[in-house]
Coordinates of C-alpha atoms in Angstrom, one line a residue:
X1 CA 4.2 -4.6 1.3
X2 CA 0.9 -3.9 3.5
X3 CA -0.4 -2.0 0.9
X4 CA -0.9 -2.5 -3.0
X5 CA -0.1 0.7 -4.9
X6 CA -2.4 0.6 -8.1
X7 CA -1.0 2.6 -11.0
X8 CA -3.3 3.9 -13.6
X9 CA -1.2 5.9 -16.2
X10 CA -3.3 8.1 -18.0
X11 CA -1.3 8.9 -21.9
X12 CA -2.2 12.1 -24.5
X13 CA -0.3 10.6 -27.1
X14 CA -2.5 7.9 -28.8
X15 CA -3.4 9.9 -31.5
X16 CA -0.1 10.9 -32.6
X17 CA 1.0 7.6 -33.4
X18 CA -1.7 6.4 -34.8
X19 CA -0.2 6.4 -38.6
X20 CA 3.2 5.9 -37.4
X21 CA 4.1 3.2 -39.4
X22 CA 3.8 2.6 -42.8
X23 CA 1.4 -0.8 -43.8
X24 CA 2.1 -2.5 -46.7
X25 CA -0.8 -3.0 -49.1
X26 CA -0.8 -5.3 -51.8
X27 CA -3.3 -5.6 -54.6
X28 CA -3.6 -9.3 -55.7
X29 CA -6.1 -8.9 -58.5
X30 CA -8.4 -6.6 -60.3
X31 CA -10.3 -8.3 -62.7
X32 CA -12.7 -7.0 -65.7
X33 CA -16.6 -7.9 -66.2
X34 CA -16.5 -6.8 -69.6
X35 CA -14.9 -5.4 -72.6
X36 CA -15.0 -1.8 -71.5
X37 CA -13.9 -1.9 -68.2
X38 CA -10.3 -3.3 -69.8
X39 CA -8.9 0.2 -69.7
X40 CA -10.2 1.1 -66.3
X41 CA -8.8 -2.1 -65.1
X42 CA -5.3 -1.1 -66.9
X43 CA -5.3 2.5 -66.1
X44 CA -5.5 1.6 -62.5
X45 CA -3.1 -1.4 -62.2
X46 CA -0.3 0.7 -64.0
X47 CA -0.7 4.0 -62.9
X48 CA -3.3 5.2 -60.9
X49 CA -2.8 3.4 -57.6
X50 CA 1.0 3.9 -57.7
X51 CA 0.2 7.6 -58.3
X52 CA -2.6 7.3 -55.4
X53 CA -0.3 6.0 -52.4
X54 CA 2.7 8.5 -53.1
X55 CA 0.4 10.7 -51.6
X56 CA 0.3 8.3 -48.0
X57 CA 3.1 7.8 -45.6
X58 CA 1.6 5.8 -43.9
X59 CA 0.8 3.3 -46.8
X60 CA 3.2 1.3 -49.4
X61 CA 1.8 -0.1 -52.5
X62 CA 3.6 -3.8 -52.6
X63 CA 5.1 -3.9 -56.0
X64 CA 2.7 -5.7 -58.5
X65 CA 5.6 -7.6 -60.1
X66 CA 6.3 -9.0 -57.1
X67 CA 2.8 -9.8 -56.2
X68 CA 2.5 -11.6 -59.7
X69 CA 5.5 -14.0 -59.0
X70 CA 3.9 -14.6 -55.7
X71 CA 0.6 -16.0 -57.3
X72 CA 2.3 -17.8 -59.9
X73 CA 4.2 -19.8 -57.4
X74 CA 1.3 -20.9 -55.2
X75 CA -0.9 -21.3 -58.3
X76 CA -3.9 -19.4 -57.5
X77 CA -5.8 -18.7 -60.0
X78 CA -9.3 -17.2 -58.7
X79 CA -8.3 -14.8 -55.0
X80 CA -12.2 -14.8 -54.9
X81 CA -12.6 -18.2 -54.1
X82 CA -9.9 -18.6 -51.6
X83 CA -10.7 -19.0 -48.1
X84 CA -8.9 -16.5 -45.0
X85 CA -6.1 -19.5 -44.5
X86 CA -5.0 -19.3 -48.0
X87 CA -5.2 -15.4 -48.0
X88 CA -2.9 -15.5 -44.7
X89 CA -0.6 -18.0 -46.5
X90 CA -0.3 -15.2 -49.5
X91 CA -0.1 -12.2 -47.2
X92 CA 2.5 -13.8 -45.0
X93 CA 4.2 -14.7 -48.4
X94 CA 4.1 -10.6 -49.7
X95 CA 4.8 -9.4 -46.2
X96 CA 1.8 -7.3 -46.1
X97 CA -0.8 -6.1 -44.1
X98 CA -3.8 -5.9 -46.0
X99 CA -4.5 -7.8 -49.3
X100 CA -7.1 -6.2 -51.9
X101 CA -8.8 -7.7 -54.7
X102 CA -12.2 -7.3 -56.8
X103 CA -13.4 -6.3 -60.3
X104 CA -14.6 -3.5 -62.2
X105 CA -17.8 -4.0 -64.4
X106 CA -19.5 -0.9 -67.1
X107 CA -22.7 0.3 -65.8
X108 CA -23.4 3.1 -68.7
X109 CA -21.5 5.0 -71.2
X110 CA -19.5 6.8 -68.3
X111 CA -19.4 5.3 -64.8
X112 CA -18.3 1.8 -64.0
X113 CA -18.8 0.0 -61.0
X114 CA -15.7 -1.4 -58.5
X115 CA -16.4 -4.1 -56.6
X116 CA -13.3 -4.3 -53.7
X117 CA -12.7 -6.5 -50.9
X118 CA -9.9 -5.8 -48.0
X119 CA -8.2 -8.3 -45.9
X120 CA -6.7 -7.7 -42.8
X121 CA -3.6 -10.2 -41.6
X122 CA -4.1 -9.0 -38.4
X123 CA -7.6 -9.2 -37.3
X124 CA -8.5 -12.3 -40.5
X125 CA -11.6 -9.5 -41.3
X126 CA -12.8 -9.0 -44.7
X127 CA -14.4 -5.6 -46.0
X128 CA -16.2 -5.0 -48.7
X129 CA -16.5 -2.1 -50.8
X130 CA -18.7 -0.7 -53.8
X131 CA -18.7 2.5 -55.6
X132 CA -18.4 4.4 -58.9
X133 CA -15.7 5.5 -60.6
X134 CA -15.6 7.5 -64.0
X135 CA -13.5 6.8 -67.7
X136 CA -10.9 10.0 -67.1
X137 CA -8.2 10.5 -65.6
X138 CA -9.5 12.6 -62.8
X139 CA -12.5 11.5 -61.9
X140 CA -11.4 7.7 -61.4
X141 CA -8.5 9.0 -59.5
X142 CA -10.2 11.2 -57.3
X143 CA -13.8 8.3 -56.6
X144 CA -10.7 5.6 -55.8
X145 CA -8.7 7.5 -53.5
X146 CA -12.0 8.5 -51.7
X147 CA -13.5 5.3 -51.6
X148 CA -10.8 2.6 -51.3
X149 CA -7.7 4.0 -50.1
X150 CA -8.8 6.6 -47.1
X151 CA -11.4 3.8 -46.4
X152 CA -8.0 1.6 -46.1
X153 CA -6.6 4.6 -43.6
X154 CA -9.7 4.1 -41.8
X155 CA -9.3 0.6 -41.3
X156 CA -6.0 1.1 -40.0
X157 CA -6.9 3.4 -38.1
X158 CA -10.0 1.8 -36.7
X159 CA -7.8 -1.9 -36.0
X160 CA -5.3 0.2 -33.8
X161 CA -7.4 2.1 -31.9
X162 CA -9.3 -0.8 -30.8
X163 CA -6.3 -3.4 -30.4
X164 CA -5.4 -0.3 -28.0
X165 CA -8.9 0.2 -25.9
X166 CA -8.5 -3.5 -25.3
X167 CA -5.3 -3.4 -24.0
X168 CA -6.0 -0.6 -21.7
X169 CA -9.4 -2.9 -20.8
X170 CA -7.1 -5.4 -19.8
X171 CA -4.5 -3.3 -18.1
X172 CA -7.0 -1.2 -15.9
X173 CA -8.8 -4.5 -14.7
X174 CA -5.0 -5.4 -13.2
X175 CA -4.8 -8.7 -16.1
X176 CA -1.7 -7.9 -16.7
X177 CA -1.0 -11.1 -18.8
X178 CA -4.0 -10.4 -20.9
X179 CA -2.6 -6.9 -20.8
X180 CA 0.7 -7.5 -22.0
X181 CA -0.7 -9.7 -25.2
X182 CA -2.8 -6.7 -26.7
X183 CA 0.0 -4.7 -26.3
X184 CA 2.2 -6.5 -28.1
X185 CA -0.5 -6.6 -30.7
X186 CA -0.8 -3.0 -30.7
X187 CA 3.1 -3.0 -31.5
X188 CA 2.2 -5.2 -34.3
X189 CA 0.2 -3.0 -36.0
X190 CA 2.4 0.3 -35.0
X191 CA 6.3 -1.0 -34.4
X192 CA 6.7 2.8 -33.1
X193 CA 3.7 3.4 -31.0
X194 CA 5.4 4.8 -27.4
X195 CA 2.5 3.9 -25.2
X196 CA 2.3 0.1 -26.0
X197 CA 6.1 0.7 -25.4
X198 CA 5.9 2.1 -22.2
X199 CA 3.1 -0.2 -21.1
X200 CA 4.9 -3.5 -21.7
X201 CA 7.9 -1.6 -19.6
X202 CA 5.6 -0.8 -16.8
X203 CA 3.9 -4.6 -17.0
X204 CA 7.3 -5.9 -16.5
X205 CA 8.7 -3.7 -14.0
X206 CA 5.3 -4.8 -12.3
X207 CA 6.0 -8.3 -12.5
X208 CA 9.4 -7.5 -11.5
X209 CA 10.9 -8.3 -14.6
X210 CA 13.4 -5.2 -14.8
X211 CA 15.6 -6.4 -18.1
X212 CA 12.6 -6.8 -19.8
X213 CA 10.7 -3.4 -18.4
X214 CA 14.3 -1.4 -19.2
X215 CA 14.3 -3.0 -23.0
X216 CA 11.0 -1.8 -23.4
X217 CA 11.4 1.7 -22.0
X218 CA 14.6 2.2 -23.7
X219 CA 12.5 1.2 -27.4
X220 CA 10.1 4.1 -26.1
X221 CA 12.5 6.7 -25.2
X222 CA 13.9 6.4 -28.2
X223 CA 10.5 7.0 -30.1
X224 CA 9.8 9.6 -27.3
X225 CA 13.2 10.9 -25.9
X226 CA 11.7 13.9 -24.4
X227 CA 8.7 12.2 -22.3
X228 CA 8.8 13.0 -18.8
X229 CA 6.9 9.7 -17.7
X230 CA 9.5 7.5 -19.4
X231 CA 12.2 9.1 -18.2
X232 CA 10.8 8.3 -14.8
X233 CA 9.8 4.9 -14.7
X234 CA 13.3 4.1 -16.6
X235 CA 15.3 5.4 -13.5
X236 CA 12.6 3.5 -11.2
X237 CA 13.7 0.1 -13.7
X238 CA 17.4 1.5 -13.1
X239 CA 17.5 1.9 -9.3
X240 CA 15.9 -1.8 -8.6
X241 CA 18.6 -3.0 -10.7
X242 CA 21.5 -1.1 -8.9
X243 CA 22.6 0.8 -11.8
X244 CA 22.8 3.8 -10.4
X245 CA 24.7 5.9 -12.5
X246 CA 22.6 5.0 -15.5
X247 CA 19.4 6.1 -12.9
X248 CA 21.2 9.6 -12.3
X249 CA 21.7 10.3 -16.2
X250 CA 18.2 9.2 -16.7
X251 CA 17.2 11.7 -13.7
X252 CA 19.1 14.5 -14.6
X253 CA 17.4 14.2 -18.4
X254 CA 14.2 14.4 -16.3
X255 CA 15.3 17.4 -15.0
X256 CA 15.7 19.2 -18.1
X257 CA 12.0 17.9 -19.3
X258 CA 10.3 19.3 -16.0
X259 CA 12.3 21.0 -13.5
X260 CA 10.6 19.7 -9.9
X261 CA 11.7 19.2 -6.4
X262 CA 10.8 15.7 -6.5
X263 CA 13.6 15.1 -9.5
X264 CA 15.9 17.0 -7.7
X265 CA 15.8 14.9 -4.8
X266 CA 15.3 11.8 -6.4
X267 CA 18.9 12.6 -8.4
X268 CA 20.3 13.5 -4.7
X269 CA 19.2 10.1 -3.1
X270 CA 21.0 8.4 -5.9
X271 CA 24.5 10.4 -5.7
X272 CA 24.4 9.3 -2.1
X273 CA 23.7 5.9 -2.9
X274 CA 27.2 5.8 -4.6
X275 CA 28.7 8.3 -2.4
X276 CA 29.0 10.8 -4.8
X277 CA 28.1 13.6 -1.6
X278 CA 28.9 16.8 -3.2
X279 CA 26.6 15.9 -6.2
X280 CA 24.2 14.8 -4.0
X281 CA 24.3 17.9 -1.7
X282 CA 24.0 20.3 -4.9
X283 CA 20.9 18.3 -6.0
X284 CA 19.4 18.5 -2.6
X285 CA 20.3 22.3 -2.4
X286 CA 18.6 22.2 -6.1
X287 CA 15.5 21.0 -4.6
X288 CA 15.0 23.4 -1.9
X289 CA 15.8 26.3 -4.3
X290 CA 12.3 25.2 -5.8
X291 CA 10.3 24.8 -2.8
X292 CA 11.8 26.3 0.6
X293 CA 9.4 24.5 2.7
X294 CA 10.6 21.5 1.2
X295 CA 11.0 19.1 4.3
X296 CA 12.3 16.0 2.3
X297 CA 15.1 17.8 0.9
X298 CA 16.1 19.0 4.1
X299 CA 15.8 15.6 5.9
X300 CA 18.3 13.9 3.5
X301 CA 20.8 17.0 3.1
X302 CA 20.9 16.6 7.1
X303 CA 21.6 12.6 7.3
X304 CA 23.5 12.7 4.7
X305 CA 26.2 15.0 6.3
X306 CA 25.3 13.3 9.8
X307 CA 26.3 10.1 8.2
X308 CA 29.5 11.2 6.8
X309 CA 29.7 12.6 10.8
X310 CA 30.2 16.3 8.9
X311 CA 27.9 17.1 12.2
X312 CA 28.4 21.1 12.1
X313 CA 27.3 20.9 8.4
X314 CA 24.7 18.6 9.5
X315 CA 22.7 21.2 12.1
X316 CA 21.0 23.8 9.9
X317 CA 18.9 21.3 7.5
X318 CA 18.3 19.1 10.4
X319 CA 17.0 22.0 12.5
X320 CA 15.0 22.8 9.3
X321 CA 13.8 18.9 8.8
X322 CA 12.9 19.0 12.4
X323 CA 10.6 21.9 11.8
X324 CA 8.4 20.1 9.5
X325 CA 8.8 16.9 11.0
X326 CA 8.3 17.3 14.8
X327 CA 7.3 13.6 15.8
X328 CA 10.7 12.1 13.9
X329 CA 12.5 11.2 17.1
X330 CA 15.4 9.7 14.7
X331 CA 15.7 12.9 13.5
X332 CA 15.6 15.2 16.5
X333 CA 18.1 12.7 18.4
X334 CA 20.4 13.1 15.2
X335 CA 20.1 17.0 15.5
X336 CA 20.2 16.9 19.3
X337 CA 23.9 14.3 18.4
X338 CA 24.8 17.0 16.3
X339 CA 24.7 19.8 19.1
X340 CA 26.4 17.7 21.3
X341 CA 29.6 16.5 19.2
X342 CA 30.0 20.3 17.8
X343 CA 30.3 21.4 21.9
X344 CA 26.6 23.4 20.4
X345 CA 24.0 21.2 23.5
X346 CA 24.6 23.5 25.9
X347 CA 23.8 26.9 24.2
X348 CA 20.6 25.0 22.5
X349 CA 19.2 23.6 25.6
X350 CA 19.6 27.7 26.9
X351 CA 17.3 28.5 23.6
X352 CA 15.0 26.6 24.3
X353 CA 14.7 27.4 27.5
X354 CA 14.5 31.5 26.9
X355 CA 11.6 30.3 24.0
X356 CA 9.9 28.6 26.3
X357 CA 10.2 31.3 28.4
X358 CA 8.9 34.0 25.6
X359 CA 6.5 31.6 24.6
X360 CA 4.9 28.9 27.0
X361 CA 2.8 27.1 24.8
X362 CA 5.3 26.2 22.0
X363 CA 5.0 22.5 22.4
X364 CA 8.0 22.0 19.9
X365 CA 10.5 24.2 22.2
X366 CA 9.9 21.7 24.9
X367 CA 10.3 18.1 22.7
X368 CA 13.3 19.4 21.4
X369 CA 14.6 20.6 25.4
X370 CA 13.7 17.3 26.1
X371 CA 15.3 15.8 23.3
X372 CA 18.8 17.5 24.7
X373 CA 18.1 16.5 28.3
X374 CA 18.0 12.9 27.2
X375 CA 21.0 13.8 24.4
X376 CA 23.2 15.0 27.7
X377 CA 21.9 11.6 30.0
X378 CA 19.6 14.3 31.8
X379 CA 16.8 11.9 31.9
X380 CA 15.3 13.5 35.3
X381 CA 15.4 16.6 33.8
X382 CA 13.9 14.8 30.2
X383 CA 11.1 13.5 32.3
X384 CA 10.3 16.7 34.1
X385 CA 9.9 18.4 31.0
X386 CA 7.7 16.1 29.2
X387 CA 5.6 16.2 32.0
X388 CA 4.8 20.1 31.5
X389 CA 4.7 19.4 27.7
X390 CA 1.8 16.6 28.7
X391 CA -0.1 18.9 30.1
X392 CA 0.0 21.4 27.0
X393 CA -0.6 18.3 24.7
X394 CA -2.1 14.9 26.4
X395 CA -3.1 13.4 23.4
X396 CA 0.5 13.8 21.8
X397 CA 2.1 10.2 21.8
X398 CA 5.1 11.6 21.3
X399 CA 5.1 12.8 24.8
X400 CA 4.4 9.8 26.2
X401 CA 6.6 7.9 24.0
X402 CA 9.4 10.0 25.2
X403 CA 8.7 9.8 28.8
X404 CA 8.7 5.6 28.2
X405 CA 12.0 6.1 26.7
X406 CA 13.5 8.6 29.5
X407 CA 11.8 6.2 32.5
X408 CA 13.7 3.2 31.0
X409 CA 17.0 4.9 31.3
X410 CA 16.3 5.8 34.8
X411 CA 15.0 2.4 35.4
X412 CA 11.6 3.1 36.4
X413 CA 10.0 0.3 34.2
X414 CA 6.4 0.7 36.0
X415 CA 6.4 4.8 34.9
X416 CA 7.9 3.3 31.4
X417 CA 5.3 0.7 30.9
X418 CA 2.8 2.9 31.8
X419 CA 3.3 5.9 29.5
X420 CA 4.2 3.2 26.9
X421 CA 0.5 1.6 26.8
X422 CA -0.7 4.6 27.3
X423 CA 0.7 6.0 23.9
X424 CA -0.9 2.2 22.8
X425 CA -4.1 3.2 23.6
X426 CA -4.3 6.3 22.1
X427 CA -2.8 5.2 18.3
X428 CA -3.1 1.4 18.4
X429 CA -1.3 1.5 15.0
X430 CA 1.6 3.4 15.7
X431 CA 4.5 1.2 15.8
X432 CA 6.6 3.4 18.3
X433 CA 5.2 2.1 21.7
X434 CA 5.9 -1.3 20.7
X435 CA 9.2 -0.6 19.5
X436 CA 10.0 0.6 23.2
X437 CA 8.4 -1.3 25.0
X438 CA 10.3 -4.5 22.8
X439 CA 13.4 -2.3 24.3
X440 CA 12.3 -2.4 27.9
X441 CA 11.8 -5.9 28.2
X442 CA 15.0 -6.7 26.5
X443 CA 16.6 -4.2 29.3
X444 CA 14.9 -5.7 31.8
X445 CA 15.4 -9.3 30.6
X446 CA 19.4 -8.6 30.2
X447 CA 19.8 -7.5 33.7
X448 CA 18.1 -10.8 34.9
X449 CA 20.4 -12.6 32.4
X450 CA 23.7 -11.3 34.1
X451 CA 22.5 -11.9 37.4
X452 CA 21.8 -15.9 36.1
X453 CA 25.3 -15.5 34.8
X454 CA 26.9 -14.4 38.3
X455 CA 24.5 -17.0 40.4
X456 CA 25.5 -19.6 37.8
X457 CA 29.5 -18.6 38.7
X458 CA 28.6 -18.6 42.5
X459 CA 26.7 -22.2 42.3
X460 CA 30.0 -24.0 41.1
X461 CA 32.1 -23.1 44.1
X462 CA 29.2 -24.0 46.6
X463 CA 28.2 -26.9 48.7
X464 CA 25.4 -28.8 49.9
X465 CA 22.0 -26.8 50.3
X466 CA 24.0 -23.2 49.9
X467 CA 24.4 -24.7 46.3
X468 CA 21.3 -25.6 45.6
X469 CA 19.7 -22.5 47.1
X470 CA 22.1 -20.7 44.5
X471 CA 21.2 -23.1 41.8
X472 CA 17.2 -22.5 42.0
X473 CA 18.2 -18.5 42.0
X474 CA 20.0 -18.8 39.4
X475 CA 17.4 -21.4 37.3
X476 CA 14.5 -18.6 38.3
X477 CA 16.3 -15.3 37.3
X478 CA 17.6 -17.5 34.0
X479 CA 13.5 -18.5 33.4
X480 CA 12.7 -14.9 34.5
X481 CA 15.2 -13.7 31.2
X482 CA 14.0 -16.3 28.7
X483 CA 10.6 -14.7 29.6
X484 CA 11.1 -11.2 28.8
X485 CA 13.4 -12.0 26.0
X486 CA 10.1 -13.4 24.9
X487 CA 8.2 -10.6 25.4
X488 CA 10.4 -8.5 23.6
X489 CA 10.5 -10.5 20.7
X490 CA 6.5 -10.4 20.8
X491 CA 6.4 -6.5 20.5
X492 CA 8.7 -6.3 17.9
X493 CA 6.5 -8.5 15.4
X494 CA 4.1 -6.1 16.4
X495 CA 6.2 -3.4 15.2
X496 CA 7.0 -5.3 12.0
X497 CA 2.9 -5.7 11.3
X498 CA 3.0 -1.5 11.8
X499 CA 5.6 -0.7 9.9
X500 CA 7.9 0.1 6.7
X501 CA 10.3 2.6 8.1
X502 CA 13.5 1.3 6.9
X503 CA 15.4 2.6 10.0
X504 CA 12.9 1.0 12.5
X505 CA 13.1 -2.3 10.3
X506 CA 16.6 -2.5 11.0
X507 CA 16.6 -2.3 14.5
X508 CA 13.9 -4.9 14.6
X509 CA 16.4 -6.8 13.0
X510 CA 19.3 -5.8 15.1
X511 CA 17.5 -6.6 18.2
X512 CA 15.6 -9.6 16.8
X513 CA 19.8 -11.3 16.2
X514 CA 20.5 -10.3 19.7
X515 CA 17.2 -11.4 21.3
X516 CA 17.7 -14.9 19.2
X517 CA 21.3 -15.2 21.2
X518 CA 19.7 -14.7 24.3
X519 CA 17.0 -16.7 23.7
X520 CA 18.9 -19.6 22.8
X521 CA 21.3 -18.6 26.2
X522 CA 18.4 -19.0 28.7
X523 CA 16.7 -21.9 27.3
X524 CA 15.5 -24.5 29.6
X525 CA 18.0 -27.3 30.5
X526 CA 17.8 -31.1 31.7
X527 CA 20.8 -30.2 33.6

C-alpha cells in the first residue's frame, strides 16, 4: 500500500461501562482501640457492611468466613504490618479486588473515629481513609457508606478510567503493542467493557491477526449486539478471512442498525463474491433506492451483469455509472461492449451524434462517440473525433489518452507516442499514459519479433552471404524486439508505482507474464 490509512475511532460509550462489573471486596480486619469501640467494631462486621453493599451492583462483600479461613491458613496475624507482596498473596488467595483493613478508636461519648486503609490488586496502591462515625444504627450506617464504600466506587471508578486514557495514549500515538497491554488491563478491571473489546479486535485486525481481531469483536458484540461500529469492522475481520457468508449476515445486521448506501453496497459486493447475483442485485438496487446519484452502486450493478455477459441488463446502470464517472475508460468500453453484443452500437453512435448536434459543447457526447468508433474498429473515425473534443477540452487526458490508444490500432506509433507523453506531461501521476504507452511498445516489439521469427525460417534454407545477410536481419529485428519488450516492461513498473486499480494491476500482470516470454525469446545468443 502507498499510503497508510490511520484510524482513530472516537467511542461515546466509556461511561456506560464503567460499573459493569461487579469487584469483589474483602474486609480482612477491623480492629478495636478500646473498650467501647467493641460494639462499633461488631455492629459493622455482622451487619452493617453486609447491609451496606446490597445496596451496590457493582460491589460484592467477600464472605467474612471465608476471609477468616484465609488468614488462619497463612497465619497472619497483624494486616497492618504486612507489606504489598503479602497483601497480593492474600488478595490472590480471596480472589478479590480490593482488600480493606483498619480500626476503630472512641473519641467522646458519641463519635468514634475509623481509621481504613484500601488496597488495590490491580494498581498495588494503598488509600487511606479517616472519618467519624456515630453509636446508632443510622448514623454509623449512613458516615460508612459515605465515606468508605462510595470512596471505594470512586476508586474503581478512578483506576478504570485511567487504565483507559492510557490505552487510548498508547493507541493514538500508533504503539499498538503498548496499546494492546492497557487494554487488556482495562478488561481486567471491567471483563464487559465493549470498547477495550473492540480495540484489541481492531489492534489485531491491524496487525493482521484476523482470528484473534474476530474473537475479540465477537466478545464485544455480544456486550454490544446493536453497535453499528462492531458490526462493521466484524464483516471487515470476515471478508479478509474469506468467510463471506458470515460477512453478509454481519452486513445485513448492519443494515438494520443504520440503513446506508454504503451497507447496502458493501452486502452487494459480497453476494457477488459468492455468486449469489440476485442477492447481490437487490442489495445494489437497495443502495440506489437511498441515494439515486449513487455512482458506486451503479458501477457494480453494471459489471456485475456484464460479467455474467447479461449485456442488455448490463446497459442502463452502466450508462448511469458512466455519467458520474466519465474518465473510466474500463467502464465506457464495457458499456460501448454492451451496445455492440445487444445489436444497440449503431443507434447509440446516431445519439450521440444528434446530441452533439443539439448541443456542441457536451464533451461527454463525444468520449462516448468515440468510445463506439473505437468499439466498432472505427479508429479513423475515433481519432477524428477526439480531435474536435481536444479542442473543447485540451487539458483533458482522457482525450489524449484515447487518441494514443486509437493511433496504436491504426499503427501510427509517432501520433500515439506523441499524444501519450503529452497526457504524461500534463498529470505526471496518472498511471494511464504509461499503461499505453507499456502497450505500444509491446505492439511494436511483437511485430519485430515475428519478422525475427520468419528471417530466422528464411536463414536456414540459405547459402553463403544470402545467409548471412538474412542472419544479421534477423539478429537486428530480434535485438530491435528484446528492446522494446524492455521498454514496455519499464512503463509498466511505472504504472505499478501509480497505481492500486485492481483491474489495471492485473493487466500489468498479464502483460508483465507475456513480456517475460518474449523477453526470454529474444535474448542474446552465442550462436
Amino acid at each position: 500500500m502507498k499510503k497508510t490509512i490511520f484510524l482513530i475511532l472516537t467511542f461515546t460509550m466509556i461511561s456506560s461501562f464503567l460499573f459493569a462489573a461487579a469487584e469483589k471486596v474483602a474486609i480482612l480486619e477491623l480492629k478495636k482501640q478500646d473498650r467501647k469501640s467493641d460494639y462499633v467494631v461488631k455492629m459493622l462486621l455482622s451487619r452493617d457492611f453486609e447491609k451496606l453493599f446490597e445496596n451496590y451492583e457493582n460491589l460484592q462483600l467477600i464472605d467474612l468466613k471465608e476471609i477468616e479461613n484465609v488468614l488462619e491458613e497463612s497465619g497472619y496475624t497483624n494486616i497492618s504490618a504486612l507489606g504489598s507482596k503479602k497483601l497480593a498473596e492474600l488478595g490472590q488467595k480471596l480472589d478479590a479486588d480490593y482488600l480493606v483493613w483498619g480500626t476503630v478508636q472512641e473519641v467522646d461519648s458519641n463519635d468514634f473515629k475509623i481509621s481504613v486503609k484500601i488496597y488495590s490488586m490491580r494498581s498495588g496502591s494503598v488509600t487511606a481513609l479517616n472519618f467519624l462515625t456515630q453509636k446508632d444504627t443510622e448514623s454509623r450506617r449512613e458516615s460508612v457508606d459515605k465515606n468508605l464504600i462510595s470512596r471505594l466506587e470512586r476508586l474503581i471508578s478512578t483506576e478504570l478510567q485511567e487504565a483507559i486514557n492510557i490505552a487510548m495514549q498508547h493507541f493514538n500515538s500508533r504503539n499498538y503493542q503498548s496499546a494492546q497491554e492497557a487494554f487488556e488491563r482495562v478488561i481486567e478491571i471491567d471483563k464487559t467493557n465493549v470498547m477495550a473489546h473492540f480495540y484489541l479486535g481492531y489492534i489485531n485486525y491491524f496487525n493482521r491477526n484476523y482470528e484473534k481481531a474476530e474473537e475479540y469483536y465477537l466478545q464485544a458484540l455480544e456486550l454490544d449486539p446493536q453497535n453499528a461500529d462492531i458490526l462493521d469492522q466484524l464483516s471487515k475481520t470476515y471478508l479478509q478471512q474469506f468467510k463471506y457468508e458470515e460477512a453478509v449476515d454481519i452486513l445485513h445486521k448492519l443494515a438494520e442498525v443504520q440503513q446506508t448506501k454504503e451497507t447496502w453496497l458493501q452486502i452487494g459486493d459480497t453476494y457477488t463474491k459468492i455468486e449469489y447475483y440476485e442477492d447481490a442485485a437487490e442489495a445494489y438496487r437497495k443502495a440506489i433506492e437511498l441515494d439515486k446519484e449513487y455512482a458506486d452502486a451503479y458501477k457494480q450493478l453494471g459489471l456485475m451483469y456484464y460479467d455474467q455477459e447479461l449485456y442488455d441488463k448490463a446497459i442502463t446502470p452502466l450508462e448511469e455509472a458512466v455519467k458520474r464517472f466519465p474518465d473510466d475508460e474500463e467502464l465506457s468500453k464495457k458499456l460501448g461492449s454492451c451496445y455492440l453484443r445487444t445489436g444497440k452500437l449503431d443507434s447509440a453512435i446516431e445519439q450521440y451524434k444528434s446530441l452533439i448536434a443539439e448541443q456542441p459543447e457536451n464533451t461527454r457526447a463525444y468520449m462516448n462517440l468515440a468510445n463506439a468508433y473505437a468499439t466498432l474498429n472505427n479508429y479513423q473515425k475515433a481519432v477524428e473525433t477526439l480531435n474536435k473534443l481536444k479542442e473543447l477540452e485540451p487539458d483533458n487526458i482522457s482525450v489524449y489518452i484515447n487518441l494514443a490508444e486509437a493511433h496504436i490500432a491504426l499503427k501510427n506509433y509517432d501520433k500515439a507516442e506523441n499524444n501519450a507523453q503529452i497526457a504524461i506531461q500534463k498529470e505526471p501521476s496518472n498511471y494511464r499514459p504509461y499503461l499505453t504507452m507499456a502497450k505500444m511498445y509491446q505492439q511494436i516489439g511483437y511485430k519485430k519479433y515475428e519478422n525475427y521469427l520468419e528471417l530466422e525460417e528464411k536463414a536456414k534454407e540459405a547459402y553463403g552471404e544470402e545467409a548471412d545477410r538474412l542472419v544479421n536481419e534477423r539478429d537486428s529485428q530480434r535485438d530491435a524486439a528484446h528492446s522494446d519488450f524492455n521498454q514496455a516492461m519499464e512503463y509498466l513498473q511505472k504504472v505499478k508505482a501509480r497505481t492500486e486499480s485492481k483491474s489495471a494491476l492485473r493487466e500489468v500482470d498479464s502483460r508483465e507474464k507475456s513480456l517475460n516470454q518474449l523477453l526470454e525469446a529474444t535474448k542474446s545468443s552465442f550462436f
